[in-house]
mmCIF file of C-alpha atoms in Angstrom:
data_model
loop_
_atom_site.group_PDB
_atom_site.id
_atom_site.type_symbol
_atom_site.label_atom_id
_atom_site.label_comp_id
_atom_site.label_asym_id
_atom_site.label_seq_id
_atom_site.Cartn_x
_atom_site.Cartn_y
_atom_site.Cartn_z
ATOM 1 C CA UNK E 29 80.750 142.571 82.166
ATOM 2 C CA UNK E 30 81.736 144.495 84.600
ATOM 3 C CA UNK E 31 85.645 145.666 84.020
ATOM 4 C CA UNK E 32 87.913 147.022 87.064
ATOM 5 C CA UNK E 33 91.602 149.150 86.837
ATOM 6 C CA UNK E 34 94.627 147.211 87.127
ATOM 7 C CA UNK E 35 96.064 150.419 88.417
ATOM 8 C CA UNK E 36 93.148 150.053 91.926
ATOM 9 C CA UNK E 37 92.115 147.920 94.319
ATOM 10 C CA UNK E 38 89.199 146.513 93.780
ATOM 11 C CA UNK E 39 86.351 148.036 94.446
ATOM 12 C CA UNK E 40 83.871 147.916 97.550
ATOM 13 C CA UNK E 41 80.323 147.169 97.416
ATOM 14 C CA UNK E 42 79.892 148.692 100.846
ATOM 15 C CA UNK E 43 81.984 151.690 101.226
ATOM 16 C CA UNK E 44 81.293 154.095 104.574
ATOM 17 C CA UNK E 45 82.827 157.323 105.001
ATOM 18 C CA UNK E 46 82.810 159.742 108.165
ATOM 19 C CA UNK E 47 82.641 163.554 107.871
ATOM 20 C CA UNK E 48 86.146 163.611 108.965
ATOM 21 C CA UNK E 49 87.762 162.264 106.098
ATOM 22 C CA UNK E 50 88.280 158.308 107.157
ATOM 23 C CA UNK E 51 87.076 155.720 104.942
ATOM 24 C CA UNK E 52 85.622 152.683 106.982
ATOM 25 C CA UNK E 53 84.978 149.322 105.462
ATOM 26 C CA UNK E 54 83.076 146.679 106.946
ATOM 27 C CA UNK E 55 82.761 142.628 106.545
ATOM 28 C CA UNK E 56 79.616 141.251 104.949
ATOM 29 C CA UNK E 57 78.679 137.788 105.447
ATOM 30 C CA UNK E 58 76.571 136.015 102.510
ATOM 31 C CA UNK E 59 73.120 135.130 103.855
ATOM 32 C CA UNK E 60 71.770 133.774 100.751
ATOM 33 C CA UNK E 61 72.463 133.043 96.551
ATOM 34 C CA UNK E 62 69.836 132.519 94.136
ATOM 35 C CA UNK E 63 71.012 132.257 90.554
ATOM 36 C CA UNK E 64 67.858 132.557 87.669
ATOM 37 C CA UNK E 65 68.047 133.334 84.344
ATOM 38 C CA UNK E 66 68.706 136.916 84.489
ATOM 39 C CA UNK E 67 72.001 136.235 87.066
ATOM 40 C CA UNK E 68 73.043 135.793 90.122
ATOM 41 C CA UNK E 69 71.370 137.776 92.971
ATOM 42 C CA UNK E 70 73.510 137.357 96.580
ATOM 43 C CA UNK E 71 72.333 138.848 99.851
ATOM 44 C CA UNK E 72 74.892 139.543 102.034
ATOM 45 C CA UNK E 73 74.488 141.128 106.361
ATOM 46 C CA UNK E 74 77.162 143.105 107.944
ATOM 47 C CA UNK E 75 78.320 141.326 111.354
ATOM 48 C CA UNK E 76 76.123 144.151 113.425
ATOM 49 C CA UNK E 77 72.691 143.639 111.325
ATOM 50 C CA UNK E 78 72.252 146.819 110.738
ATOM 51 C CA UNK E 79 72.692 146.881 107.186
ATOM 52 C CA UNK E 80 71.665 144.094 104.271
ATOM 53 C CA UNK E 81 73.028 144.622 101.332
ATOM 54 C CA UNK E 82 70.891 142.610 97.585
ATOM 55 C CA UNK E 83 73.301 142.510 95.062
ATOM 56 C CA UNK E 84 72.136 141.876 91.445
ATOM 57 C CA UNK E 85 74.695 140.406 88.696
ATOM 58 C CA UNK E 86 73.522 140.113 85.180
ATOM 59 C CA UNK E 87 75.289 140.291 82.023
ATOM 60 C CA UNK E 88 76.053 144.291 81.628
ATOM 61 C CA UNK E 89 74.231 145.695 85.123
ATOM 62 C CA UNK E 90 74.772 145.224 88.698
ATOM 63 C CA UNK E 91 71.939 145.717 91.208
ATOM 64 C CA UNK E 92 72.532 146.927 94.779
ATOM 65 C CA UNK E 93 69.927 147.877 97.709
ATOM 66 C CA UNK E 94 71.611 148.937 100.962
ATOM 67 C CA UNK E 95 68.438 147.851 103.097
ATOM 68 C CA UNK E 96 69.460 149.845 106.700
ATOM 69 C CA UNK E 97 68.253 149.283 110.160
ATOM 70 C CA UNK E 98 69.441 152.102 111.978
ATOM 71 C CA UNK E 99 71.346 154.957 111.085
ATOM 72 C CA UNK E 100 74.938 155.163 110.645
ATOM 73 C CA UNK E 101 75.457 158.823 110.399
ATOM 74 C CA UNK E 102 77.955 157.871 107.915
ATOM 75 C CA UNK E 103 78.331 158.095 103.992
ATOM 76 C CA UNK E 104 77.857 154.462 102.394
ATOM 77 C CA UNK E 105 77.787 153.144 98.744
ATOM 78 C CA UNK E 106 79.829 151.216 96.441
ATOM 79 C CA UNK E 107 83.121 152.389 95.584
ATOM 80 C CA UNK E 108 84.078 150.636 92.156
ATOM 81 C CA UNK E 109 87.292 151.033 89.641
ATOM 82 C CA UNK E 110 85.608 150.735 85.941
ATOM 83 C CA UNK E 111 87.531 150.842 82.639
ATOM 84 C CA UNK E 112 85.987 152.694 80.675
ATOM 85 C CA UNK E 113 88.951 154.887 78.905
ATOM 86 C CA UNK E 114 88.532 158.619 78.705
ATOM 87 C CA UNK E 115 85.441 159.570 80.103
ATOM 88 C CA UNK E 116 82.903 162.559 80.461
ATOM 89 C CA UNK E 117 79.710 162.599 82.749
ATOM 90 C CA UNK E 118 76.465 164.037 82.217
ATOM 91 C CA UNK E 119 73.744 164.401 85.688
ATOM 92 C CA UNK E 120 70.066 164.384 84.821
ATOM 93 C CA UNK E 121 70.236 165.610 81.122
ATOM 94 C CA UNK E 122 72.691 168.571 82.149
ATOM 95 C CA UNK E 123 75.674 169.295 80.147
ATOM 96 C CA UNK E 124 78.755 167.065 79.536
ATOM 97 C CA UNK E 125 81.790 167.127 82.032
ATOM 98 C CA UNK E 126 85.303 165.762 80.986
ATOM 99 C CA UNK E 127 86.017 163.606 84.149
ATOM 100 C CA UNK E 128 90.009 165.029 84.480
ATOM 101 C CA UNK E 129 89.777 165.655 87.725
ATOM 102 C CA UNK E 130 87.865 164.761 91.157
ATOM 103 C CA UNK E 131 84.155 165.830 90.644
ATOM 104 C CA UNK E 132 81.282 165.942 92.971
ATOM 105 C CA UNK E 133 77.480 165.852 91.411
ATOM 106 C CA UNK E 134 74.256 164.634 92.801
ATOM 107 C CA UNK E 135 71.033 163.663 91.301
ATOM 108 C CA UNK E 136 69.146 160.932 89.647
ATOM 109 C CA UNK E 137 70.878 159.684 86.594
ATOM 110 C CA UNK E 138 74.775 159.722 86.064
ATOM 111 C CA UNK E 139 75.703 158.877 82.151
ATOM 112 C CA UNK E 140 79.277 158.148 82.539
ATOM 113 C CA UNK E 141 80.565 158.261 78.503
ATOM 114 C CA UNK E 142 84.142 156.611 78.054
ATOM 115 C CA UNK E 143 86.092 155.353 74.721
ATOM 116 C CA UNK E 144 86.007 151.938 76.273
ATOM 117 C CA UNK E 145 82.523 151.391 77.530
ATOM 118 C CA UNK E 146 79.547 153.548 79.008
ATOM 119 C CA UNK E 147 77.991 153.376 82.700
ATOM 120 C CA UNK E 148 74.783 154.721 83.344
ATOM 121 C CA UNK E 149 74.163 154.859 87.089
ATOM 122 C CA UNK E 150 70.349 154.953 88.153
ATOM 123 C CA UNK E 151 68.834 156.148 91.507
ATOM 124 C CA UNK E 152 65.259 156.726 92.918
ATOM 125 C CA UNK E 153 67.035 158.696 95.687
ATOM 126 C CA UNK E 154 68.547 161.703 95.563
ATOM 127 C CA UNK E 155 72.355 160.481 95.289
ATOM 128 C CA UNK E 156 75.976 161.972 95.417
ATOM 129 C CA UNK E 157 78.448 160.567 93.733
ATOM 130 C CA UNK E 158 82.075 161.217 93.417
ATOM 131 C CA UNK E 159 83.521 160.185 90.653
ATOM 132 C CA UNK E 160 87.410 161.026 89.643
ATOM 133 C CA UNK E 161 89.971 159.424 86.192
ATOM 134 C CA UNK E 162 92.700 157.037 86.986
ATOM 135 C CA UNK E 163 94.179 155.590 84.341
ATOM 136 C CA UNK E 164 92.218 153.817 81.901
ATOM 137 C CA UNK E 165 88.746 154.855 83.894
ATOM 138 C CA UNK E 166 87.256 156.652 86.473
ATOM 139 C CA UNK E 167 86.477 155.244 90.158
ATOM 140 C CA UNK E 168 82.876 156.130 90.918
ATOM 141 C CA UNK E 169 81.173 156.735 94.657
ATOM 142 C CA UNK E 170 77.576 156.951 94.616
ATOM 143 C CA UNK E 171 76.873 157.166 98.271
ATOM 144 C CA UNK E 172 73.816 158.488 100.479
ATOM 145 C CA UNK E 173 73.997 159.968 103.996
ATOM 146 C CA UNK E 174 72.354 156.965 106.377
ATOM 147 C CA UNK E 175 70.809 159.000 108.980
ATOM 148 C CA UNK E 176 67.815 156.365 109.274
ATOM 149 C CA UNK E 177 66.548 153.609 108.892
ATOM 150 C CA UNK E 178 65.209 152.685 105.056
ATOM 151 C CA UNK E 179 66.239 151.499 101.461
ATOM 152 C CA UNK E 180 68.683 152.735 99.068
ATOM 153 C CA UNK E 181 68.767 151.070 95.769
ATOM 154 C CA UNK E 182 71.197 151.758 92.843
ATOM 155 C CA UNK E 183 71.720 150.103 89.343
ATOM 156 C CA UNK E 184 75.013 150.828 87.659
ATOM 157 C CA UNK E 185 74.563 149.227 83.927
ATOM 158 C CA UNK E 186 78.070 148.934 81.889
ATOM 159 C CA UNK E 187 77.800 148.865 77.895
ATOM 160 C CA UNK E 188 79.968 149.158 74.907
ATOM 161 C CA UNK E 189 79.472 152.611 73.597
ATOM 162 C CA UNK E 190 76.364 152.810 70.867
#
């Protein structure tokens, strides 16, 4: 179940971002839904082709693979509120950060710990993501530079905390 911040907006499964500081969004049409046991998998095409975005629903995880065309020269992920209380984050096995205030990591694996719920947010790629608190939860970017053309996939699993 994935939970969002009555204090956001909701979040964005396609975020872009130039180097100058201004956040573009883009519409995505759905191409296609297929719903199997597991969930609900929707593909959805922005109105230039140049990106297709596979999104994965299941119970606790949502999957996402930015499949690109071209290049953007642009910063693009999902941008999503979660509630998951106070929370710390830990990047690749490293060392636990309090999330208080805006933080930038990149790598692999991003275990986001909260009194609510956990995230764990899982990458092939090298990824950045910007993460900062807002009240009851953190708003997370994990985002890749799209200089070419390729595949980006993410998984960003929510669960009650063990």
């Amino acid at each position: 179940t994935l939970a969002w911040l009555d204090s956001e907006p909701p979040g964005l499964l396609f975020h872009m971002h130039d180097g100058e500081d201004r956040p573009e969004t883009t519409e995505l049409a759905i191409d296609g839904i297929e719903e199997s046991r597991e969930g609900v998998t929707l593909t959805l095409t922005d109105a230039t082709g140049w990106v297709t975005l596979v999104v994965g629903l299941s119970d606790s995880s949502m999957d996402l693979e930015y499949r690109l065309t071209g290049a953007a020269e642009r910063r693009i992920g999902p941008e999503l509120p979660l509630m998951l209380g106070d929370t710390r984050l830990r990047v690749d096995g490293g060392e636990w950060r309090s999330v208080d205030e805006p933080i930038a990591v990149s790598g692999h694996r991003f275990r986001l710990e909260g009194s609510v719920r956990d995230a764990l947010i899982t990458s092939m790629l090298p990824t950045d993501l910007f993460v900062r608190p807002s009240a009851g939860g953190v708003v997370i970017w994990p985002n890749w530079y799209a200089a070419a053309p390729g595949t980006l996939p993410i998984r960003i699993d929510l669960r009650r905390p063990s």
